[in-house]
Coordinates of C-alpha atoms in Angstrom, one line a residue:
Chain A
M23 CA 149.8 74.1 95.6
S24 CA 150.7 72.3 98.8
A25 CA 148.1 70.6 101.0
I26 CA 148.7 73.1 103.8
S27 CA 148.1 76.0 101.4
M28 CA 144.9 74.4 100.2
I29 CA 143.6 73.9 103.8
L30 CA 144.5 77.5 104.6
V31 CA 142.7 78.8 101.5
V32 CA 139.5 76.9 102.6
I33 CA 139.8 78.4 106.1
V34 CA 140.1 81.9 104.6
A35 CA 137.1 81.1 102.4
F36 CA 135.2 80.0 105.5
F37 CA 135.9 83.2 107.3
A38 CA 134.9 85.2 104.2
G39 CA 131.6 83.3 104.2
L40 CA 131.0 84.1 107.9
E41 CA 131.7 87.8 107.3
G42 CA 129.6 87.8 104.2
I43 CA 126.6 87.6 106.5
L44 CA 127.9 89.2 109.7
D45 CA 129.5 92.2 108.0
Q46 CA 131.7 93.0 111.0
F47 CA 135.4 92.3 110.5
Q48 CA 135.2 92.6 106.7
F49 CA 137.0 89.4 105.9
H50 CA 134.7 89.1 102.9
Q51 CA 135.8 92.3 101.3
P52 CA 138.1 91.6 98.3
L53 CA 140.9 93.8 99.8
I54 CA 141.2 91.4 102.8
A55 CA 140.1 88.0 101.3
C56 CA 142.3 88.2 98.2
T57 CA 145.3 89.4 100.3
L58 CA 144.9 86.5 102.7
I59 CA 144.6 84.0 99.9
G60 CA 147.7 85.5 98.2
L61 CA 149.5 85.3 101.5
V62 CA 148.8 81.6 102.3
T63 CA 149.6 80.5 98.7
G64 CA 152.8 82.6 98.4
N65 CA 151.4 85.1 95.9
L66 CA 151.1 88.0 98.3
T67 CA 151.7 90.9 95.8
A68 CA 149.4 89.5 93.2
G69 CA 146.8 88.9 95.9
I70 CA 147.0 92.5 97.1
M71 CA 146.8 93.9 93.6
L72 CA 143.8 91.7 92.7
G73 CA 142.2 92.7 96.0
G74 CA 142.6 96.4 95.3
S75 CA 141.2 96.1 91.8
L76 CA 138.2 94.0 92.9
Q77 CA 137.6 96.3 95.9
M78 CA 137.2 99.2 93.5
I79 CA 134.5 97.3 91.6
A80 CA 132.8 96.1 94.8
L81 CA 132.8 99.4 96.7
G82 CA 129.1 100.0 96.5
W83 CA 128.0 96.4 96.7
A84 CA 125.5 96.2 99.5
N85 CA 122.2 94.4 99.6
I86 CA 119.7 97.1 100.4
G87 CA 116.0 96.7 99.6
A88 CA 115.2 95.0 96.3
A89 CA 118.6 95.7 94.7
V90 CA 120.7 92.5 95.0
A91 CA 124.4 93.0 94.4
P92 CA 126.7 90.1 93.5
D93 CA 128.3 88.3 96.4
A94 CA 131.6 90.0 97.2
A95 CA 132.8 87.1 99.3
L96 CA 132.5 84.5 96.5
A97 CA 133.8 87.0 93.9
A98 CA 136.9 87.7 96.0
V99 CA 137.7 84.1 97.0
A100 CA 137.0 82.6 93.5
S101 CA 139.0 85.2 91.6
A102 CA 142.0 84.8 94.0
I103 CA 142.0 81.0 93.6
I104 CA 141.7 81.3 89.8
L105 CA 144.6 83.9 89.8
V106 CA 146.8 81.6 91.8
K107 CA 146.0 78.5 89.8
G108 CA 146.4 80.3 86.5
G109 CA 150.0 81.0 87.4
Q110 CA 150.1 84.1 85.3
G111 CA 151.0 86.3 88.3
T112 CA 149.9 89.9 88.1
A113 CA 149.2 89.7 84.4
G114 CA 146.2 87.4 85.1
I115 CA 144.3 89.9 87.3
S116 CA 141.8 91.3 84.8
T117 CA 141.0 87.8 83.5
A118 CA 140.5 86.5 87.1
I119 CA 138.1 89.3 87.9
A120 CA 136.1 88.7 84.7
V121 CA 135.8 85.0 85.3
A122 CA 134.9 85.4 89.0
I123 CA 132.0 87.9 88.5
P124 CA 129.6 85.3 87.0
L125 CA 130.5 83.1 89.9
A126 CA 129.6 85.9 92.3
V127 CA 126.1 85.9 90.8
A128 CA 125.8 82.1 91.4
G129 CA 126.8 82.9 95.0
L130 CA 123.5 84.8 95.4
F131 CA 121.5 81.5 95.1
L132 CA 123.6 79.9 97.8
T133 CA 122.9 82.9 100.1
M134 CA 119.2 82.5 99.5
I135 CA 119.3 78.8 100.2
V136 CA 121.1 79.3 103.5
R137 CA 118.8 82.1 104.6
T138 CA 115.8 79.9 103.9
I139 CA 117.3 77.0 105.9
S140 CA 117.8 79.5 108.8
V141 CA 114.0 79.8 108.9
A142 CA 113.8 76.2 110.0
I143 CA 116.7 76.8 112.5
I144 CA 114.9 79.7 114.3
H145 CA 111.8 77.4 114.7
I146 CA 114.1 75.0 116.6
M147 CA 115.2 78.0 118.6
D148 CA 111.6 78.7 119.5
K149 CA 111.3 75.2 120.9
E150 CA 114.5 75.6 123.0
A151 CA 113.2 79.0 124.2
E152 CA 110.0 77.2 125.6
K153 CA 112.4 75.1 127.7
G154 CA 114.3 78.1 128.8
N155 CA 117.4 76.5 127.4
F156 CA 120.1 79.0 126.7
R157 CA 122.6 76.5 125.5
G158 CA 120.2 75.3 122.8
I159 CA 119.9 78.8 121.3
E160 CA 123.7 79.3 121.3
V161 CA 124.3 75.9 119.6
W162 CA 121.7 76.6 116.8
Q163 CA 123.0 80.1 116.4
F164 CA 126.4 78.6 115.6
I165 CA 125.0 75.9 113.3
A166 CA 123.4 78.7 111.2
L167 CA 126.7 80.5 111.2
L168 CA 128.5 77.4 110.2
L169 CA 126.3 77.0 107.1
Q170 CA 127.1 80.6 106.1
G171 CA 130.8 79.7 106.3
L172 CA 130.4 76.6 104.2
R173 CA 128.5 78.6 101.6
I174 CA 131.9 80.0 100.5
A175 CA 134.3 77.3 101.8
L176 CA 132.7 74.5 99.7
P177 CA 132.8 76.3 96.3
A178 CA 136.4 77.3 97.2
A179 CA 137.3 73.6 97.9
F180 CA 135.7 72.6 94.6
L181 CA 137.7 75.2 92.7
L182 CA 140.9 73.9 94.4
V183 CA 140.4 70.3 93.4
I184 CA 140.0 71.2 89.7
P185 CA 143.4 70.3 88.2
T186 CA 145.6 73.3 87.9
S187 CA 146.5 72.4 84.3
A188 CA 142.8 72.6 83.4
V189 CA 142.4 76.1 84.8
R190 CA 145.7 77.1 83.2
S191 CA 144.9 75.8 79.7
F192 CA 141.4 77.4 80.0
L193 CA 142.9 80.8 80.8
E194 CA 145.6 80.4 78.1
S195 CA 143.1 79.4 75.5
M196 CA 141.4 82.8 75.9
P197 CA 142.3 85.0 72.9
A198 CA 143.9 88.4 73.5
W199 CA 141.0 90.4 72.1
L200 CA 138.8 88.7 74.7
T201 CA 141.0 89.3 77.7
D202 CA 141.9 92.9 76.7
G203 CA 138.2 93.6 76.1
M204 CA 137.4 92.2 79.6
A205 CA 140.1 94.4 81.1
I206 CA 138.4 97.4 79.4
G207 CA 135.0 96.2 80.7
G208 CA 136.6 95.8 84.2
G209 CA 137.7 99.5 84.1
M210 CA 134.1 100.6 83.4
V211 CA 132.2 98.2 85.6
V212 CA 133.3 100.2 88.7
A213 CA 130.6 102.7 87.7
V214 CA 127.8 100.2 88.6
G215 CA 128.8 100.2 92.3
Y216 CA 129.0 104.0 92.4
A217 CA 125.6 104.3 90.7
M218 CA 124.0 102.0 93.3
V219 CA 125.4 104.2 96.1
I220 CA 124.4 107.5 94.5
N221 CA 120.9 106.2 93.9
M222 CA 120.6 105.5 97.6
M223 CA 122.0 108.9 98.8
A224 CA 121.2 111.5 96.2
S225 CA 118.9 114.3 97.1
R226 CA 118.7 117.9 95.8
E227 CA 120.7 119.0 98.8
V228 CA 123.8 116.8 98.1
W229 CA 124.2 117.1 94.3
P230 CA 126.4 120.2 94.5
F231 CA 128.8 118.3 96.7
F232 CA 129.0 115.6 94.0
I233 CA 129.8 118.2 91.3
I234 CA 132.5 119.8 93.4
G235 CA 134.1 116.4 94.2
F236 CA 134.0 115.4 90.5
V237 CA 135.7 118.6 89.3
I238 CA 138.3 118.7 92.1
A239 CA 139.4 115.1 91.4
A240 CA 141.0 116.3 88.2
V241 CA 143.7 118.0 90.4
S242 CA 145.9 114.9 90.4
Q243 CA 148.1 116.2 93.3
L244 CA 145.2 115.7 95.7
T245 CA 145.3 112.2 97.3
L246 CA 142.1 110.5 98.5
I247 CA 142.8 111.5 102.1
A248 CA 143.0 115.1 101.0
I249 CA 139.7 114.8 99.1
G250 CA 138.1 113.1 102.1
A251 CA 139.3 116.0 104.3
L252 CA 137.8 118.5 101.9
G253 CA 134.5 116.6 101.9
I254 CA 134.3 116.7 105.7
A255 CA 135.1 120.4 105.7
F256 CA 132.5 121.3 103.1
A257 CA 129.8 119.2 104.9
L258 CA 130.7 120.9 108.3
I259 CA 130.6 124.4 106.7
Y260 CA 127.2 123.7 105.1
L261 CA 125.6 122.3 108.3
E262 CA 127.1 125.2 110.4
L263 CA 125.9 127.9 108.0
E264 CA 122.5 126.3 107.8
S265 CA 121.9 126.4 111.6
K266 CA 123.1 130.0 111.7
G267 CA 120.9 131.1 108.8
G268 CA 117.8 129.3 110.2
S269 CA 118.0 131.1 113.5
G270 CA 118.6 134.5 111.8
N271 CA 115.6 134.5 109.6
G272 CA 113.2 133.3 112.2
G273 CA 111.7 131.0 109.6
S274 CA 108.7 133.3 108.9
S275 CA 109.4 134.3 105.3
N276 CA 112.2 132.0 104.5
T277 CA 111.3 130.4 101.2
G278 CA 114.9 129.4 100.5
D279 CA 115.0 132.0 97.7
P280 CA 116.7 135.1 99.0
L281 CA 116.0 137.2 96.0
G282 CA 112.4 136.2 96.1
D283 CA 112.2 137.2 99.8
I284 CA 113.6 140.7 99.0
L285 CA 111.0 141.1 96.2
D286 CA 108.2 140.0 98.4
D287 CA 109.2 142.6 101.0
Y288 CA 108.8 145.5 98.6
Chain B
M12 CA 112.6 103.2 143.1
A13 CA 114.0 100.7 145.7
E14 CA 117.6 99.6 145.7
K15 CA 118.4 97.3 142.7
K16 CA 118.7 93.7 143.5
V17 CA 120.5 92.6 140.4
T18 CA 122.5 94.8 138.1
L19 CA 124.5 94.1 135.0
S20 CA 128.2 94.6 135.5
K21 CA 130.5 96.0 132.9
K22 CA 131.7 92.5 132.1
D23 CA 128.1 91.4 131.3
R24 CA 127.6 94.3 129.0
M25 CA 130.9 93.6 127.3
A26 CA 129.8 90.0 126.8
V27 CA 126.6 91.2 125.1
C28 CA 128.6 93.6 123.0
W29 CA 130.9 90.9 121.8
R30 CA 128.0 88.6 121.0
S31 CA 126.3 91.2 118.9
T32 CA 129.1 90.6 116.4
F33 CA 127.1 87.5 115.5
L34 CA 123.8 89.3 115.3
Q35 CA 123.2 88.3 111.6
G36 CA 124.5 84.7 112.0
S37 CA 121.1 83.2 111.7
W38 CA 119.6 85.8 109.4
N39 CA 116.4 84.3 107.9
Y40 CA 113.6 85.4 105.8
E41 CA 111.0 85.0 108.5
R42 CA 112.2 87.0 111.5
M43 CA 115.6 88.2 110.1
Q44 CA 118.0 89.0 113.0
N45 CA 115.9 87.5 115.8
G46 CA 118.1 84.5 116.5
G47 CA 121.2 86.6 116.8
W48 CA 119.4 89.1 118.9
A49 CA 118.3 86.5 121.5
Y50 CA 121.8 85.0 121.3
S51 CA 123.3 88.4 122.2
M52 CA 121.0 89.0 125.1
I53 CA 121.7 85.7 126.7
P54 CA 124.6 86.8 129.1
A55 CA 122.2 89.5 130.5
L56 CA 119.2 87.3 130.7
K57 CA 121.2 84.6 132.5
K58 CA 122.1 87.0 135.2
L59 CA 118.7 88.7 135.6
Y60 CA 116.4 85.7 135.6
T61 CA 116.9 82.6 137.6
T62 CA 113.7 80.6 137.3
K63 CA 113.0 78.5 134.3
E64 CA 109.6 80.2 133.6
D65 CA 111.2 83.7 133.6
R66 CA 114.0 82.5 131.3
A67 CA 111.7 80.9 128.8
A68 CA 109.5 84.0 128.8
A69 CA 112.6 86.3 128.3
L70 CA 113.9 84.2 125.4
K71 CA 110.6 84.1 123.7
R72 CA 110.3 87.9 124.1
H73 CA 113.6 88.3 122.3
L74 CA 113.0 85.9 119.5
E75 CA 110.4 88.3 118.0
F76 CA 111.1 89.9 114.6
F77 CA 114.1 92.2 114.6
N78 CA 116.0 93.8 111.8
T79 CA 118.2 96.8 111.7
H80 CA 121.7 97.8 110.6
P81 CA 124.1 95.3 112.4
Y82 CA 126.1 98.1 114.1
L83 CA 123.1 100.3 115.0
A84 CA 121.7 97.4 116.9
A85 CA 124.2 98.3 119.7
P86 CA 122.3 101.3 121.1
I87 CA 119.1 99.3 120.9
L88 CA 120.8 96.5 122.9
G89 CA 121.9 99.1 125.4
V90 CA 118.4 100.4 125.9
T91 CA 116.9 96.9 126.1
L92 CA 119.5 95.9 128.7
A93 CA 118.4 98.9 130.9
L94 CA 114.8 97.9 130.5
E95 CA 115.3 94.3 131.3
E96 CA 117.3 95.2 134.3
D97 CA 114.5 97.4 135.6
R98 CA 112.0 94.6 134.9
A99 CA 114.1 92.1 136.8
N100 CA 114.1 94.5 139.7
G101 CA 110.4 94.6 139.8
A102 CA 109.6 97.8 137.7
P103 CA 106.4 97.6 135.7
V104 CA 108.0 97.0 132.3
D105 CA 105.9 94.7 130.2
D106 CA 106.7 92.8 127.0
V107 CA 104.9 95.4 124.9
A108 CA 107.1 98.2 126.3
I109 CA 110.3 96.2 125.5
N110 CA 109.2 95.3 122.0
G111 CA 107.9 98.8 121.4
V112 CA 111.3 100.2 122.1
K113 CA 113.0 97.6 119.9
V114 CA 110.6 98.2 116.9
G115 CA 110.5 101.9 117.5
M116 CA 114.3 102.2 117.2
M117 CA 115.2 99.7 114.6
G118 CA 113.6 101.5 111.6
P119 CA 115.1 105.0 112.1
L120 CA 118.5 103.6 113.1
A121 CA 118.7 101.4 110.0
G122 CA 118.0 104.5 108.1
V123 CA 121.1 106.1 109.6
G124 CA 123.4 103.0 109.5
D125 CA 123.1 102.3 105.8
P126 CA 124.1 105.7 104.4
V127 CA 126.8 106.3 107.1
F128 CA 128.5 102.9 107.1
W129 CA 127.7 101.1 103.8
F130 CA 127.5 104.2 101.5
T131 CA 130.0 106.6 103.1
A132 CA 132.5 105.0 105.5
R133 CA 133.1 101.7 103.6
P134 CA 133.4 103.1 100.1
I135 CA 135.8 105.8 101.3
I136 CA 138.0 103.6 103.5
G137 CA 137.8 100.9 100.9
A138 CA 138.9 103.2 98.1
L139 CA 141.7 104.5 100.3
G140 CA 143.0 101.0 100.9
A141 CA 142.4 99.8 97.3
S142 CA 144.2 102.8 95.8
L143 CA 147.3 101.7 97.7
A144 CA 146.7 98.0 97.1
I145 CA 146.4 98.3 93.3
S146 CA 150.2 98.9 93.1
G147 CA 150.8 95.9 95.4
N148 CA 151.3 97.9 98.6
I149 CA 150.5 95.8 101.7
V150 CA 149.7 98.9 103.6
G151 CA 146.4 99.1 101.7
P152 CA 144.6 96.0 103.1
I153 CA 146.1 96.5 106.6
L154 CA 145.0 100.2 106.7
F155 CA 141.5 99.2 105.6
F156 CA 141.2 96.4 108.1
V157 CA 142.6 98.3 111.1
L158 CA 140.8 101.5 110.5
W159 CA 137.5 99.9 109.9
N160 CA 137.6 97.6 112.9
V161 CA 138.8 100.2 115.3
L162 CA 136.0 102.5 114.2
R163 CA 133.5 99.6 114.4
I164 CA 134.4 98.3 117.8
A165 CA 134.5 101.7 119.3
F166 CA 131.1 102.5 117.8
L167 CA 129.6 99.2 119.0
W168 CA 130.8 99.6 122.6
Y169 CA 130.2 103.3 123.1
T170 CA 126.7 103.4 121.6
Q171 CA 125.7 100.4 123.5
E172 CA 126.9 102.1 126.8
F173 CA 125.1 105.3 125.7
G174 CA 121.9 103.3 125.2
Y175 CA 122.3 101.6 128.5
R176 CA 122.8 104.8 130.5
A177 CA 120.1 106.7 128.6
G178 CA 117.6 103.9 128.9
S179 CA 114.2 104.6 127.4
K180 CA 115.0 108.3 127.3
I181 CA 117.1 107.7 124.2
T182 CA 114.1 108.0 122.0
D183 CA 113.9 111.7 122.8
D184 CA 117.5 112.2 121.9
L185 CA 117.0 110.3 118.6
S186 CA 114.2 112.5 117.5
G187 CA 116.4 115.5 118.0
G188 CA 118.4 117.1 115.3
L189 CA 121.7 115.5 115.9
L190 CA 121.1 112.1 114.4
Q191 CA 119.5 113.7 111.3
K192 CA 122.5 116.0 111.0
V193 CA 125.0 113.1 111.1
T194 CA 123.1 111.3 108.4
R195 CA 122.9 114.4 106.1
G196 CA 126.5 115.3 106.8
A197 CA 127.5 111.7 105.8
A198 CA 125.5 111.9 102.6
M199 CA 127.2 115.2 101.7
M200 CA 130.7 113.9 102.3
G201 CA 129.9 110.6 100.6
M202 CA 128.6 112.3 97.5
F203 CA 131.7 114.6 97.4
V204 CA 134.0 111.6 97.5
L205 CA 131.9 109.7 95.0
G206 CA 132.2 112.5 92.5
A207 CA 136.0 112.3 92.9
L208 CA 136.1 108.5 92.7
I209 CA 134.2 108.4 89.5
E210 CA 136.7 110.8 87.9
R211 CA 139.6 108.9 89.2
W212 CA 138.7 105.2 89.0
V213 CA 136.1 104.6 86.3
S214 CA 138.4 104.2 83.3
I215 CA 137.1 104.7 79.8
K216 CA 139.6 105.5 77.0
F217 CA 138.4 106.0 73.5
T218 CA 141.2 105.2 71.1
P219 CA 140.1 106.4 67.7
V220 CA 142.5 109.0 66.2
V221 CA 140.8 112.3 65.5
S222 CA 143.6 114.1 63.8
K223 CA 147.3 113.8 63.0
T224 CA 149.1 117.2 62.7
P225 CA 152.8 117.6 62.0
V226 CA 154.6 119.4 64.8
Q227 CA 156.6 122.5 63.8
K228 CA 160.4 122.2 63.5
G229 CA 161.9 122.8 67.0
G230 CA 158.8 121.6 68.6
Y231 CA 159.8 117.9 68.6
I232 CA 163.0 116.2 69.8
D233 CA 165.5 115.9 67.0
W234 CA 166.5 112.3 67.5
D235 CA 169.5 112.4 65.1
H236 CA 171.3 115.0 67.2
I237 CA 171.0 113.2 70.5
P238 CA 174.2 111.9 72.0
S239 CA 174.2 108.1 72.7
G240 CA 174.2 106.5 76.1
A241 CA 173.1 107.9 79.5
K242 CA 173.9 111.4 78.4
G243 CA 171.5 111.1 75.6
I244 CA 168.7 109.8 77.9
K245 CA 169.3 112.8 80.1
E246 CA 169.2 115.2 77.2
V247 CA 165.9 113.7 75.9
L248 CA 164.3 113.8 79.3
T249 CA 165.3 117.5 79.7
Q250 CA 163.9 118.4 76.3
W251 CA 160.7 116.4 76.9
N252 CA 160.2 117.9 80.4
M253 CA 157.5 115.5 81.6
G254 CA 155.5 116.2 78.5
K255 CA 155.6 119.9 78.9
G256 CA 158.5 120.5 76.7
M257 CA 159.1 119.1 73.2
S258 CA 157.0 116.5 71.6
L259 CA 158.5 113.0 71.1
D260 CA 157.4 112.6 67.5
K261 CA 157.1 114.7 64.4
I262 CA 153.4 114.1 64.2
K263 CA 151.0 115.0 67.0
V264 CA 148.3 112.4 67.3
T265 CA 145.0 113.5 68.9
T266 CA 142.7 110.8 70.0
L267 CA 139.0 111.2 70.7
Q268 CA 139.9 110.8 74.4
D269 CA 142.2 113.9 74.2
N270 CA 139.4 115.9 72.8
L271 CA 137.0 114.7 75.5
D272 CA 139.5 115.5 78.3
Q273 CA 139.7 119.0 77.1
L274 CA 136.0 119.5 77.8
I275 CA 136.3 118.0 81.3
P276 CA 138.3 115.0 82.4
G277 CA 136.2 112.0 83.3
L278 CA 133.1 113.1 81.3
A279 CA 132.6 109.6 79.7
A280 CA 132.9 108.0 83.2
L281 CA 130.3 110.4 84.5
L282 CA 127.8 109.7 81.7
L283 CA 128.3 106.0 82.2
T284 CA 127.5 106.3 85.9
F285 CA 124.4 108.3 85.1
L286 CA 123.4 105.6 82.6
C287 CA 123.9 102.9 85.3
M288 CA 121.8 105.0 87.8
W289 CA 119.0 105.3 85.3
L290 CA 119.1 101.6 84.5
L291 CA 119.0 100.7 88.2
K292 CA 116.0 103.0 88.7
K293 CA 114.3 101.1 85.8
K294 CA 114.8 98.0 88.0
V295 CA 117.4 96.5 85.8
S296 CA 119.4 94.1 88.0
P297 CA 123.0 95.3 88.8
I298 CA 124.2 91.9 87.7
V299 CA 122.7 92.3 84.2
I300 CA 124.4 95.7 84.0
I301 CA 127.8 94.4 85.1
L302 CA 127.7 91.5 82.6
G303 CA 126.4 94.0 79.9
I304 CA 129.4 96.3 80.5
F305 CA 131.8 93.5 80.0
I306 CA 130.2 92.6 76.7
V307 CA 130.3 96.3 75.6
G308 CA 133.9 96.4 76.6
I309 CA 134.8 93.4 74.5
I310 CA 132.8 94.6 71.5
A311 CA 134.2 98.1 71.7
H312 CA 137.7 96.7 71.8
V313 CA 137.2 94.5 68.9
I314 CA 135.9 97.3 66.7
G315 CA 138.7 99.5 67.8
L316 CA 136.6 102.1 69.7
M317 CA 138.4 101.5 73.0

């Protein structure tokens, strides 16, 4: 890998680190980060495919409440670097993902460290506020941000300086049963992200929508856009009918059980 | 009220909106988004307050604890801008009122932002992009990036403007049914698409062979009587008819997976998802589950189950 490529990879990693906390432009999502690393190292197609596969796994990864998800930014950057250095092209995708996920877990500790350092930074901001110094707040805001970028850029740089031959021989030394098994695991691991999202959103009201979606997906002619459009339509119909039904019944005897209501009336 | 002395121009409001991109930059365990919040307010505070005392007081006021969804901070910023503007023009808006509005809005709005953005919009747009990218199509990542950022920037700007115009009246609007409807509608659509995603993208294939039955004569392609060359390939493809015609072999192999698919496609994926949900509810860390699934995958492959 040329020096320019390496510098560009570190820059991509830096932006992934920034976005890992800001969550605005989504540079930390595998779909973007892996594509960019593929682009700057001349492995665009492999990068896109890795990004797509990893994105499917990371769909539901979001840190909400006590549930801590692996760090998508580090997973994306580390797996892309491993893929490029392994030199196996698209064949190395499932191995790269499997190797990167434990690294994504390690990334969580880095996040915690930076967020703790930021406590000290906002105390400095307090002092600047006493002085009415706008510039001071701005500078320290960016220092905090810089640390978040380095959180991914430094591990990326470290992975880059490991000799390519070492990465390659490590990947090649993995027996077929292990890599095939990991690929199978990678196909199933997607379920964890979905489970996290469902646990957040599920209520009695929305389960029927889940069932319809699951059954309809077996119709393979329907693309994801078509399924999304159906989802919107069903939700709109439900909300519309609900508001109509509510005004019609007047709410006095509406127990949500029409048959029960009729029996009660007798 | 008297004529306003200082007002925030559209340019000032745009500066605040741009700066709110960095809202979470100094996210910390003590007061969370407070640093980013103060940073975002600076263009407005600079214009509204000129004395050092006023500026110091304003900055301290905005370094209080703050945490919400990073996008849903936009309407709160809008309302706060309106309040600060009134205050700078001499209206009796005290610190308690400003903090009250911030704290009052951040909880409910975070409750909207998480399901709508993180659990509906991003999984759906991400899955859309990823499904294209998996085959190496550059349109996948571009589509995801453009679609997401257009939606996001439009949302940030228009909700901030909405908050600015509505001022403190916004709290009445929020308690109305619309916001709740949006959240519920998003949950419905999200669950619908999730059901589809599980069927499509969680891949579990059981390989054990359940039965081998010979296919009746005429039901399979008679390879000895196929002409050679391109003509033969055409002949075979016609007979095979995308799997709907004749069978390729004399013996029909039925795997465990084929039997499961006849019940309902994706059943194993669904059960695995339910298992993950149950484990998560039992406070098992998602990281443990992910590593566990890889181990299960390797073992199942080695013993020939998958």
